[in-house]
Tab-separated table of C-alpha atoms and ligand atoms in Angstrom:
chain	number	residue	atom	x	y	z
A	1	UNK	CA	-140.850	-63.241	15.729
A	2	UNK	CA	-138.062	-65.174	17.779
A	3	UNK	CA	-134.829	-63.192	17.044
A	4	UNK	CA	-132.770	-65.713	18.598
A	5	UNK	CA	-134.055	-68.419	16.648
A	6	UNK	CA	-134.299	-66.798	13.155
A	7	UNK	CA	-130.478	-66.628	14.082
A	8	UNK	CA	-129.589	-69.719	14.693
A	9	UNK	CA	-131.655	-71.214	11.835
A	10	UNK	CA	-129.338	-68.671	9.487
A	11	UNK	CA	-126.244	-70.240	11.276
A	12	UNK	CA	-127.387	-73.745	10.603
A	13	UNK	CA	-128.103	-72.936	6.929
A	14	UNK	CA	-124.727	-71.292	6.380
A	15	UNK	CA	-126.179	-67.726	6.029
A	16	UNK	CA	-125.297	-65.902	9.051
A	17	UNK	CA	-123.723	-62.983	8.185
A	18	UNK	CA	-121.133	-61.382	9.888
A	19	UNK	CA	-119.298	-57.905	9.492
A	20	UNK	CA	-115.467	-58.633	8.746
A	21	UNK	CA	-112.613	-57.252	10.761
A	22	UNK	CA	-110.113	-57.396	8.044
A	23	UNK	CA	-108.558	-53.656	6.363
A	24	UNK	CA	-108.649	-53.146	2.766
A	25	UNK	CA	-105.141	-51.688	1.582
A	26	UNK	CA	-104.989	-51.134	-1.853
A	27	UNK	CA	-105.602	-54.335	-3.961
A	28	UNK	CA	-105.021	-55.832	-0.658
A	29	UNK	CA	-106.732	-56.827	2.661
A	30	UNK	CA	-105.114	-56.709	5.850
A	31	UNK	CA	-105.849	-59.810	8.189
A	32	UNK	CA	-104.239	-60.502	11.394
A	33	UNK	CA	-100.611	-60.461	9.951
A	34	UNK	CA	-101.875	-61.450	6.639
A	35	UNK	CA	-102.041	-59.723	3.225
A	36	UNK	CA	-104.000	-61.063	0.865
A	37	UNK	CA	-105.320	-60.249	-2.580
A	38	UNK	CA	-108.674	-58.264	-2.071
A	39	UNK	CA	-110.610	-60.275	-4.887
A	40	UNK	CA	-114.130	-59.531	-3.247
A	41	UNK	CA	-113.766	-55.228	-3.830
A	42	UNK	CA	-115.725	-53.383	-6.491
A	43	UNK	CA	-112.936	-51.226	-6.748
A	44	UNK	CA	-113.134	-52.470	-10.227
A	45	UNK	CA	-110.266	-49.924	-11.823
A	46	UNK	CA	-108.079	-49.660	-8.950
A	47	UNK	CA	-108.660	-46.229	-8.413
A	48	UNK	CA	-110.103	-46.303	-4.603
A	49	UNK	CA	-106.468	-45.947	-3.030
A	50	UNK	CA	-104.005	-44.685	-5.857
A	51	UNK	CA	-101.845	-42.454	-3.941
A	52	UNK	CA	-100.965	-40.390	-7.077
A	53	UNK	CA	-104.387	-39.670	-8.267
A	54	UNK	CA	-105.154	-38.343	-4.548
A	55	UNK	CA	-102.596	-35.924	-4.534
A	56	UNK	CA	-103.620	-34.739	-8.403
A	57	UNK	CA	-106.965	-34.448	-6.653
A	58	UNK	CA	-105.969	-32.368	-3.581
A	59	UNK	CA	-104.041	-29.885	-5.834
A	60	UNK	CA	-106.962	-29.764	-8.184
A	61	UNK	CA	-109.033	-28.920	-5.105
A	62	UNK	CA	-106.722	-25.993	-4.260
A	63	UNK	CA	-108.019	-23.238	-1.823
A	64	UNK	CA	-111.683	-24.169	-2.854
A	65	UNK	CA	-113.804	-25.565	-0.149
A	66	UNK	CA	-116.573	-28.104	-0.423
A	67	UNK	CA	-118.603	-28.465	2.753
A	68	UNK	CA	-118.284	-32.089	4.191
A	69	UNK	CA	-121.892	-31.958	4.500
A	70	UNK	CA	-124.780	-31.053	2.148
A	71	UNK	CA	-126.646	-29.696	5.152
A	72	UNK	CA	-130.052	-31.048	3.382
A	73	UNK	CA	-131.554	-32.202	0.680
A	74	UNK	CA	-131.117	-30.814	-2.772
A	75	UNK	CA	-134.729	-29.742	-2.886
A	76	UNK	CA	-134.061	-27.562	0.265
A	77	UNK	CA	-130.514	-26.547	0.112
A	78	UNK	CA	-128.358	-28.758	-0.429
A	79	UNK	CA	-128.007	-28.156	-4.250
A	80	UNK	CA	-124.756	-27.100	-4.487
A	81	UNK	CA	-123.189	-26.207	-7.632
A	82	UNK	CA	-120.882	-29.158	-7.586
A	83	UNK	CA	-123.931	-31.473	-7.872
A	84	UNK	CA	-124.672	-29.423	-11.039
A	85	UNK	CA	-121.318	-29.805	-12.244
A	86	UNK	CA	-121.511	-33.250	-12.111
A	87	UNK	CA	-124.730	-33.511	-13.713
A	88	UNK	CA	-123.542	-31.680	-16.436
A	89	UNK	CA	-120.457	-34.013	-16.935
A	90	UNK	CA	-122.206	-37.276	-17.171
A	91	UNK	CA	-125.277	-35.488	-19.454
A	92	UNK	CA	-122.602	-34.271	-21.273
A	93	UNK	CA	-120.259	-37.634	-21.229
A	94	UNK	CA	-123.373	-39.645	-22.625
A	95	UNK	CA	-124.919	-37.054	-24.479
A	96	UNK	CA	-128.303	-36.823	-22.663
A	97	UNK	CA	-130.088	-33.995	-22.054
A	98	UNK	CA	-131.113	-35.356	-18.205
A	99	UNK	CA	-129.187	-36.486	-15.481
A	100	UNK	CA	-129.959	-36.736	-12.017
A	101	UNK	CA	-127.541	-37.454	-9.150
A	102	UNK	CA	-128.702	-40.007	-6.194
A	103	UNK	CA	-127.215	-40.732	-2.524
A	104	UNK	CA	-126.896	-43.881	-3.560
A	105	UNK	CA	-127.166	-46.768	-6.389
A	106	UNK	CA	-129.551	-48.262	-4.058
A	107	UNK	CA	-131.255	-45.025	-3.327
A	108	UNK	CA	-131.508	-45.002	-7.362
A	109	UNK	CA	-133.270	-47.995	-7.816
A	110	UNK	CA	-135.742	-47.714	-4.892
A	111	UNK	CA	-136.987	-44.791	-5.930
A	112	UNK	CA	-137.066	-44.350	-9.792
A	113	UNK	CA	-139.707	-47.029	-10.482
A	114	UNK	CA	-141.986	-46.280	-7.541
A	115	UNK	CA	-142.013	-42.634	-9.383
A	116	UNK	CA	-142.966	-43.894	-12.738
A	117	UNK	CA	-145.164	-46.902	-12.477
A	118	UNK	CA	-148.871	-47.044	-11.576
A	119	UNK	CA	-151.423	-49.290	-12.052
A	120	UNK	CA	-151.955	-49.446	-15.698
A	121	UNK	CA	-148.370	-50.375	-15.808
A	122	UNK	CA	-146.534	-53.883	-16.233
A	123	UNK	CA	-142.662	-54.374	-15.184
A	124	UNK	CA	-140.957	-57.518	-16.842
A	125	UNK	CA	-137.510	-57.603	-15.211
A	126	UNK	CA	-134.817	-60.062	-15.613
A	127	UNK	CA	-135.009	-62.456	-12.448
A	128	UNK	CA	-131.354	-61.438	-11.942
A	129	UNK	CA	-131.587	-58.313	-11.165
A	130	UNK	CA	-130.357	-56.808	-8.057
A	131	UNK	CA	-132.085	-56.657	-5.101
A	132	UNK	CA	-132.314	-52.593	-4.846
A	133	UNK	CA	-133.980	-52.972	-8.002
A	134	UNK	CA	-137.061	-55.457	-6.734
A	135	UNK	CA	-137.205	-53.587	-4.297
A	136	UNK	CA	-138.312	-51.065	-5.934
A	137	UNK	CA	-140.490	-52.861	-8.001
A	138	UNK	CA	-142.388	-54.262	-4.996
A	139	UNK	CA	-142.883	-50.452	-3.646
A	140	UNK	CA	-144.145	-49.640	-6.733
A	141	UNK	CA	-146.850	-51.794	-6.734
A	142	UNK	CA	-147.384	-52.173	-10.534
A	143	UNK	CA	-148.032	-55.845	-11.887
A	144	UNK	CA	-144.583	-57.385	-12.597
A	145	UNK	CA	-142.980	-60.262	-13.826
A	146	UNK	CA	-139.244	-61.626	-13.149
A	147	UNK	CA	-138.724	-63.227	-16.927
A	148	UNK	CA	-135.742	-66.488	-17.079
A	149	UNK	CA	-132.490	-64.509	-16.807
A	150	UNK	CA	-131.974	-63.249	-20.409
A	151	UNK	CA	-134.431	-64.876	-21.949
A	152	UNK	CA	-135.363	-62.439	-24.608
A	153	UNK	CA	-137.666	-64.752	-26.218
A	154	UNK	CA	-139.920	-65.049	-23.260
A	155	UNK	CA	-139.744	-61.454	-23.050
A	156	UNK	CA	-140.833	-61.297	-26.847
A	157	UNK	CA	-143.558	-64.176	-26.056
A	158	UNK	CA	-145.122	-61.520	-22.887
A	159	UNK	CA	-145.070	-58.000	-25.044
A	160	UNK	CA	-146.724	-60.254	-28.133
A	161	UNK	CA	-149.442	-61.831	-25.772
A	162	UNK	CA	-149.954	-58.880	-22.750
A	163	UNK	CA	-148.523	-55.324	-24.244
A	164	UNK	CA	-151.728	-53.981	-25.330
A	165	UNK	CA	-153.298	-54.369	-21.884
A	166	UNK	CA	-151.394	-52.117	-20.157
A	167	UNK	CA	-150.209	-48.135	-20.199
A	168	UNK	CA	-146.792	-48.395	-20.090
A	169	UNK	CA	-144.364	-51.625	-19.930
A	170	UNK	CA	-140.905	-51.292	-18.352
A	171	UNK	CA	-138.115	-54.100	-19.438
A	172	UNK	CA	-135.348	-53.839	-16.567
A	173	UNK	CA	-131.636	-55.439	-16.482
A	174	UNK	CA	-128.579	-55.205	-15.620
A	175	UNK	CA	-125.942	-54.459	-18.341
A	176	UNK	CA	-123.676	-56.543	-16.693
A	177	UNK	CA	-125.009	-58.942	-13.671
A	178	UNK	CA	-123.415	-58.036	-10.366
A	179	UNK	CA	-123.161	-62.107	-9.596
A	180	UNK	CA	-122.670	-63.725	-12.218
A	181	UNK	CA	-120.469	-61.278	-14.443
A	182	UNK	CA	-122.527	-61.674	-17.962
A	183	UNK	CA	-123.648	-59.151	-20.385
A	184	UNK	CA	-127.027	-58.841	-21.801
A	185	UNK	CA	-127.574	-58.382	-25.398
A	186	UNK	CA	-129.481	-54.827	-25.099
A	187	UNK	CA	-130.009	-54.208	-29.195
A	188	UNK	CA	-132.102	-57.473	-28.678
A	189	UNK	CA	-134.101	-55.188	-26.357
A	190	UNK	CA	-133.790	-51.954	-27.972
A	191	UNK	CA	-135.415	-53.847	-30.859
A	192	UNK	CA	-137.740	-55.169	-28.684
A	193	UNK	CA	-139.207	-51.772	-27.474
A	194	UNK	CA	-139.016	-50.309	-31.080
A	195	UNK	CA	-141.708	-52.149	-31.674
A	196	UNK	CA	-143.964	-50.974	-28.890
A	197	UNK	CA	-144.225	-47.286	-28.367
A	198	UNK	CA	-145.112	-47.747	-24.487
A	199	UNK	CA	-142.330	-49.750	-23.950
A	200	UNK	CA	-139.375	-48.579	-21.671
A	201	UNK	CA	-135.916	-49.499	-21.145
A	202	UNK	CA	-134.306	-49.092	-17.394
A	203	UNK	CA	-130.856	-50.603	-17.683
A	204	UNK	CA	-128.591	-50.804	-14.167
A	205	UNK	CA	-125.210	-50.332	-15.039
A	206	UNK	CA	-123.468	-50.367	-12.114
A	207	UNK	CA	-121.012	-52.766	-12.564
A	208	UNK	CA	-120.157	-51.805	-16.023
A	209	UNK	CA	-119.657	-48.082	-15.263
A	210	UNK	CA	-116.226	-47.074	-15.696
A	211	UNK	CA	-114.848	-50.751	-17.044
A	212	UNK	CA	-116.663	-51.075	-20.485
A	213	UNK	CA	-117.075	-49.233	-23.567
A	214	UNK	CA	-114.178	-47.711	-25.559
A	215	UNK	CA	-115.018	-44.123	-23.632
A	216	UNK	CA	-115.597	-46.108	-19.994
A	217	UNK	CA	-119.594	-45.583	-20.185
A	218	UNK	CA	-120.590	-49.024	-20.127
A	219	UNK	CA	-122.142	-52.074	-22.138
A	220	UNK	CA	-124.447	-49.508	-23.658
A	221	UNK	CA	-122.212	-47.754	-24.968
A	222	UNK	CA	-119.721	-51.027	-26.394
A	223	UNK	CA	-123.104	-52.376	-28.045
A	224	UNK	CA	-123.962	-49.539	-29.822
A	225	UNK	CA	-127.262	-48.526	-28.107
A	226	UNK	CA	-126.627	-45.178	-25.574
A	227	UNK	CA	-129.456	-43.375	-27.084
A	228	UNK	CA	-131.822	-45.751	-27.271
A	229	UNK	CA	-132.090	-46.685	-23.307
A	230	UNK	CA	-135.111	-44.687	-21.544
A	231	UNK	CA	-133.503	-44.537	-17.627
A	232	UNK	CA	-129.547	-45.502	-17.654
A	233	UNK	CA	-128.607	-45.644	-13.771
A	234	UNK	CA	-124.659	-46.033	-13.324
A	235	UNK	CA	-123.055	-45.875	-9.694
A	236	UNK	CA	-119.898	-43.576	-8.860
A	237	UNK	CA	-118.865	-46.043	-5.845
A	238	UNK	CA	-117.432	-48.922	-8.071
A	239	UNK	CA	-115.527	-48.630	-10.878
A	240	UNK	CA	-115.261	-44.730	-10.458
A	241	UNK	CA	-114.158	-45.031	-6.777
A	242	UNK	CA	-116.484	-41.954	-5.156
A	243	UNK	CA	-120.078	-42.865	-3.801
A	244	UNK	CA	-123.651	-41.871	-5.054
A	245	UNK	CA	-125.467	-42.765	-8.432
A	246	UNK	CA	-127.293	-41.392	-11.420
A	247	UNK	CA	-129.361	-41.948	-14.009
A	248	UNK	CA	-129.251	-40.597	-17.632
A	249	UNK	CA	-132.690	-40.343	-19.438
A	250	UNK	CA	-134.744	-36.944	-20.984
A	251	UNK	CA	-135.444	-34.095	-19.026
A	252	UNK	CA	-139.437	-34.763	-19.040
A	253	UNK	CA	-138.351	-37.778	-16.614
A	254	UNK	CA	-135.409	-35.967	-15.034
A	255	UNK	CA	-138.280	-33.383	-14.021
A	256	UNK	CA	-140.599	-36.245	-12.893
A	257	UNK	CA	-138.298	-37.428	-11.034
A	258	UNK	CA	-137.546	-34.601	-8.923
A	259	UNK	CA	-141.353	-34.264	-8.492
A	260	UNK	CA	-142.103	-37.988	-7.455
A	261	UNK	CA	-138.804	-39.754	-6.858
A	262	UNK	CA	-139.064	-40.325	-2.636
A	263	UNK	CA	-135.370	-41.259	-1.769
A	264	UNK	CA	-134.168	-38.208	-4.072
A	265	UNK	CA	-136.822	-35.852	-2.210
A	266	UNK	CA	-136.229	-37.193	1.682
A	267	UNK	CA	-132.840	-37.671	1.685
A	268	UNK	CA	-129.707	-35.409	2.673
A	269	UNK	CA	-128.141	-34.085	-0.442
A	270	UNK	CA	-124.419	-36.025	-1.043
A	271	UNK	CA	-121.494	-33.892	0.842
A	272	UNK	CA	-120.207	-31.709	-1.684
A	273	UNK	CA	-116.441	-33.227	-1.143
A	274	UNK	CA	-117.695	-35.967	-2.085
A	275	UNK	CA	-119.472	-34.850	-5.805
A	276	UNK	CA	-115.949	-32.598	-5.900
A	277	UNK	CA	-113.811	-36.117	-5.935
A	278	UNK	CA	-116.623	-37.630	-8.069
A	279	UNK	CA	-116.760	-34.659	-10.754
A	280	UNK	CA	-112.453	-34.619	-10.467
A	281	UNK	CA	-112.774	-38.679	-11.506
A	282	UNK	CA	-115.576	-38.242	-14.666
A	283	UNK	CA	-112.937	-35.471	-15.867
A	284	UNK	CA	-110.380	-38.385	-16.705
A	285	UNK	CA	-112.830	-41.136	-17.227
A	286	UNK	CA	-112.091	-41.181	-20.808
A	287	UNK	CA	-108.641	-41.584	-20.602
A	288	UNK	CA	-108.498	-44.503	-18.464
A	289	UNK	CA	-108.733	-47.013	-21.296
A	290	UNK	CA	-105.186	-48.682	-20.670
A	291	UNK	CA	-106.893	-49.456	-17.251
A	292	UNK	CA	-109.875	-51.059	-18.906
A	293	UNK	CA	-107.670	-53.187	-21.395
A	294	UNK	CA	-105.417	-54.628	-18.400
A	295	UNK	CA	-109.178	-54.892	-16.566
A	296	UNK	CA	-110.130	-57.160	-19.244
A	297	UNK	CA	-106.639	-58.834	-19.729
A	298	UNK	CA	-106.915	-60.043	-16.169
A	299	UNK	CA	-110.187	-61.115	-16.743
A	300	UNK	CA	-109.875	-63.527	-19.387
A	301	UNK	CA	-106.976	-65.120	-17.602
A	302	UNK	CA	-109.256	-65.977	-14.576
A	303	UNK	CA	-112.275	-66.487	-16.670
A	304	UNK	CA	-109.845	-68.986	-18.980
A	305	UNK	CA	-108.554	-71.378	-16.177
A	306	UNK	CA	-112.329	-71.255	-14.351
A	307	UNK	CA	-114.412	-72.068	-17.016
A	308	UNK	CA	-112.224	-73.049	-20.486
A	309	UNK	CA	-112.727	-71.394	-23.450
A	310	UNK	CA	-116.135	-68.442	-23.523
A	311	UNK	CA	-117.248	-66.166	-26.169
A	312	UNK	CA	-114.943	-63.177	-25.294
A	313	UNK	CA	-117.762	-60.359	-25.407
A	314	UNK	CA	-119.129	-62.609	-21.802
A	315	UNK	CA	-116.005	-62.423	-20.166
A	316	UNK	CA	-115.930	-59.703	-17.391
A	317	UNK	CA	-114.375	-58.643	-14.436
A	318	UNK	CA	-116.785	-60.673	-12.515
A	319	UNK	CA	-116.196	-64.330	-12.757
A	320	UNK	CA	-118.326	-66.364	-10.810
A	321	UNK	CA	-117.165	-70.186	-9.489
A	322	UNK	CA	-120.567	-71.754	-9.047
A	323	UNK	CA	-120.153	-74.382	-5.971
A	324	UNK	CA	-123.829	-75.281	-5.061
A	325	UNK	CA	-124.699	-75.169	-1.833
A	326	UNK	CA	-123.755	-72.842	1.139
A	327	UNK	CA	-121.167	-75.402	2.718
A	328	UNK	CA	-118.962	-76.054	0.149
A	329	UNK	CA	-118.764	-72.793	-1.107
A	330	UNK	CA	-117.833	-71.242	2.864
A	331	UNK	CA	-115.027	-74.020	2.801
A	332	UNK	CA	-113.410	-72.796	-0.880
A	333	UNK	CA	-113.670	-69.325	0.092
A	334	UNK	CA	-111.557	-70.592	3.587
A	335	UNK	CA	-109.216	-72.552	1.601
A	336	UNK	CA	-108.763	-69.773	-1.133
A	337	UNK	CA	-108.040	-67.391	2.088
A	338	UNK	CA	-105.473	-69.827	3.257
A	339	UNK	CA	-103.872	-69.477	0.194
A	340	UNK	CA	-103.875	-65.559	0.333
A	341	UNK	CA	-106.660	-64.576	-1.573
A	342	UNK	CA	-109.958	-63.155	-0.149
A	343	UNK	CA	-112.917	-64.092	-1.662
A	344	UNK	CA	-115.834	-64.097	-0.191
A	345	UNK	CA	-118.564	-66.874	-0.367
A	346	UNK	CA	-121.948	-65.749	-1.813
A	347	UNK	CA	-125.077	-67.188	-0.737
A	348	UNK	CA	-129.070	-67.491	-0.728
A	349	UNK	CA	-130.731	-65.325	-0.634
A	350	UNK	CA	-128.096	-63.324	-2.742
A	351	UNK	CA	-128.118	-65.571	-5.393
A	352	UNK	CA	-130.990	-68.680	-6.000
A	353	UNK	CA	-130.624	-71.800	-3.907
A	354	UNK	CA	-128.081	-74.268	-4.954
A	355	UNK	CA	-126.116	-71.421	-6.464
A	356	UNK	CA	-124.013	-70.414	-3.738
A	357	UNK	CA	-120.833	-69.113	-5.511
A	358	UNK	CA	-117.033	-67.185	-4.956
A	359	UNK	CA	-117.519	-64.327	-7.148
A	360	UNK	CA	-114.161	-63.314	-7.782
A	361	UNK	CA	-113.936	-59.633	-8.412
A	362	UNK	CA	-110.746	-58.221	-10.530
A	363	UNK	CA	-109.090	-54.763	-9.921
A	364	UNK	CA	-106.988	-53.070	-12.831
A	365	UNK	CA	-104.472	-52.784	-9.955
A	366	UNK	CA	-103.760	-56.295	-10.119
A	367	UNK	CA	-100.917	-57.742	-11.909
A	368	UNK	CA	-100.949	-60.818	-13.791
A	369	UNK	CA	-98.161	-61.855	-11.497
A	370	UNK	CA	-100.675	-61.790	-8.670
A	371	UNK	CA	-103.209	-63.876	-10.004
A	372	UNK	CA	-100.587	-66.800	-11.091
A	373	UNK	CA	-100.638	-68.989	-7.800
A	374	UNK	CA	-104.285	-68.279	-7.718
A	375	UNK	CA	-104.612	-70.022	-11.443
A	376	UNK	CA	-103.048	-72.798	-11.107
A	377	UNK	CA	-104.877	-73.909	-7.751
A	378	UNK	CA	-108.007	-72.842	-9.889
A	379	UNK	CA	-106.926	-75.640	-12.399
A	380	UNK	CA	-106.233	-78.474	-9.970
A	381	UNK	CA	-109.812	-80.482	-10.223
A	382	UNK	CA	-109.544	-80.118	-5.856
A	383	UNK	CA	-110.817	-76.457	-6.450
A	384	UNK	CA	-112.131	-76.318	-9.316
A	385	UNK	CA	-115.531	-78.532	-10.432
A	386	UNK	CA	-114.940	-78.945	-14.012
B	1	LIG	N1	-127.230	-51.922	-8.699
B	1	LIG	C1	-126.464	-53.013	-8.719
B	1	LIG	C2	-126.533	-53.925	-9.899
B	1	LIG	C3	-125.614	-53.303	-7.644
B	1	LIG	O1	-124.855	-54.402	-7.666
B	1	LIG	C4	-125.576	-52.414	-6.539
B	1	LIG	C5	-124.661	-52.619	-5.332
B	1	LIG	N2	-123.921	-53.720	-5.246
B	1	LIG	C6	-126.399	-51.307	-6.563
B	1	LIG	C7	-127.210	-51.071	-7.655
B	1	LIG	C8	-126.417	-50.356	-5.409
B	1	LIG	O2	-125.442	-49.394	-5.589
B	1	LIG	P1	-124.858	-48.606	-4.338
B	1	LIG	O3	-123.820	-49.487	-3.738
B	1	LIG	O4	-124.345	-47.335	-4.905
B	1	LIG	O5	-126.007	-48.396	-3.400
C-alpha cells in the first residue's frame, strides 16, 4: 500500500483527519486567543472540570493512596479493592448481581462478543451501532447481520424466518446512538427476545449513562426494562467524567467473561486513582438529577430551532445537523467556529456516505444564555437546511 497516496485521496475526499491544537477549558475550548463553546465534548453533565466537585473529591480521598498505576492486569495483580468497590456500586446501582469493569468502552465492546459467540450463533445488530461494537462482531466471527437502523420489524421478520437455526441469537444497539442522538424503543426488543429463549440482549449505553433515567442509569432504566437486558455496557468517560467501562449482566456471564473476554485478560488493570475518582462520582450519581433536567432543557432548545417540533422522548443531548456531503459540512463547522462555537464536522466513514453531519453535543454546564446566538444563526435558512 502507497501511504502517501491513501493520504492524499483522504484529503481530496474531505476525510483527512487531523489531531486539534485547541485546549478544552471547562464548557470551553481555547483557540489561539479564542474561547469558544466546546459543543463537540462528551462531557455530557459538565462534571469533567467542576472545580468544586474536585476539591470534594481530594478531601474524600484524604490520606488514602491509590497507586497511579495498576501495575498489571486484574487477573495478575492488579485487582485492587477499588475495582471491587466499584463493581459493587454499579451491581448494586442497577441491581445486578454481575458487573465487570473494562479499560475502556472500546475495550468493552471488542471483547464481550468475541467471548460469547461461536459458530452456532447469529448477531443481528442495528447498522448504527458504533464502530467498537462491529468490531467486535467481525472478531467474533459468528454469522451477523446489520438490520435498517431501528427497524424492529425487520428484526421480527429475521427471528420469525432464521431463529431456530441457530444456538444463540444476540440483538445489539445502542440505547441512545452516539451520531445521531435517538433512542431505541428497547420493550419492543425485550418483547422481542421473550419470545425466543436463545435470544440475547447487548445494549451500549454509553451515551445515555449518567444523562437519562430518573436515577441517571440510562434509557433502560427511563423505559422500564433494567432487568430484562442480558449484557448492559455503560462507559465512565462521558457523562460520568472518569475513564473505563462496564457491563451489567448475571454472574454466569460475569464469570465467562473473565475466562474468555481477551481485552479484559491482556490488558493492564485501570490505575486505581482513576476507579477511586470513578467510585467517588457513582456515589452522587443519583443526585445529579437537576443536572439531567437542565441537560434536557438545553436540549430541546437546540433540538427545537434545528429540526421544529419532535416527539420529546427523541430529543437528546445529541442533536445531529445532517449536511450531506463532506464539503459542506467542513465549511458549517468553520463558519459555526467563526461564530464561537466548536463543532466539529463528522464524516464517512463515521457515519454512511452522504450523511456527513455537525453533531452538536450539549453539556449541563451550559447556560441557555450560551446557546442564544448559536439559535438564532441555527434558524436563519443560510445555516440551517430546512
Ligand atoms: N460505545 C459507544 C456507543 C461510543 O460512542 C463509544 C465512544 N465514543 C464507545 C463505546 C467507546 O467508549 P470509550 O471511549 O470508553 O472507549
Amino acid at each position: 500500500m502507497d501511504y502517501n497516496s491513501k493520504l492524499a485521496e483522504l484529503q481530496r475526499e474531505g476525510n483527512y483527519r487531523q489531531l486539534s491544537s485547541v485546549t478544552p477549558q471547562g464548557k470551553w475550548v481555547l483557540s489561539g486567543n479564542n474561547t469558544l463553546l466546546n459543543l463537540s465534548s462528551n462531557d455530557y453533565l459538565g462534571l469533567a472540570n467542576d472545580p468544586e466537585l474536585r476539591r470534594d473529591f481530594e478531601d474524600w480521598v484524604g490520606e488514602e493512596v491509590y497507586p497511579l498505576s495498576a501495575g498489571s492486569s486484574r487477573l495478575l495483580v492488579g485487582n485492587y479493592p477499588v475495582h471491587r468497590l466499584v463493581e459493587g456500586q454499579v451491581g448494586r446501582l442497577f441491581g445486578r448481581e454481575g458487573c465487570l469493569v473494562f479499560g475502556s468502552g472500546y475495550h468493552a465492546n471488542v471483547g464481550i462478543l468475541p467471548a460469547l459467540v461461536d459458530r452456532g450463533a447469529l448477531v443481528l445488530a442495528d447498522r448504527f451501532v458504533h464502530a467498537s461494537i462491529i468490531d467486535g462482531i467481525r472478531l467474533g466471527g459468528a454469522r451477523y447481520v446489520r438490520y435498517r437502523h431501528q427497524d424492529y420489524d425487520q428484526v421480527e421478520g429475521i427471528l420469525a424466518r432464521e431463529a431456530s437455526r441457530y444456538s444463540r441469537i444476540f440483538i445489539v444497539t445502542e440505547s441512545l446512538f452516539s451520531m445521531d442522538g435517538d433512542i431505541t424503543d428497547l420493550p419492543r426488543l425485550v418483547a422481542l427476545k421473550r419470545q425466543y429463549p436463545h435470544v440475547m440482549l447487548y445494549v451500549d449505553e454509553a451515551h445515555a449513562f449518567g444523562c437519562r433515567g430518573a436515577r441517571g442509569l440510562g434509557i433502560a432504566e427511563e423505559q422500564g426494562c433494567l432487568q430484562e437486558i442480558d449484557l448492559l455496557v455503560g462507559t465512565f468517560g462521558k457523562a460520568l467524567a472518569s475513564m473505563g467501562a462496564f457491563v451489567v449482566c448475571s454472574s454466569l456471564l460475569r464469570a465467562y467473561l473473565i475466562n474468555r473476554a481477551r481485552p479484559f485478560i491482556f490488558s493492564t488493570a485501570l490505575p486505581p486513582y482513576q476507579m477511586a475518582w470513578t467510585s467517588f462520582l457513582l456515589d452522587r450519581l443519583e443526585s445529579w438529577g437537576d443536572r439531567r433536567a437542565h441537560l434536557s432543557r438545553l436540549s430541546h432548545l437546540l433540538a427545537h430551532a434545528l429540526h421544529g417540533e419532535q416527539p420529546s422522548a427523541q430529543v437528546s443531548h445529541i442533536v445531529p445537523w445532517i449536511l450531506g456531503d463532506n464539503a459542506s459540512c467542513i465549511q458549517a463547522s468553520q463558519r459555526l467556529c467563526e461564530a464561537g462555537y466548536y463543532c466539529l464536522p463528522i464524516r464517512t466513514p463515521t457515519v454512511p456516505a452522504g450523511t456527513a453531519r455537525i453533531r452538536f453535543s450539549l453539556s449541563a454546564a451550559m447556560r441557555e444564555a450560551d446557546l442564544f446566538n448559536l439559535l438564532s444563526l441555527l434558524k436563519t435558512t443560510s445555516y440551517a437546511d430546512r
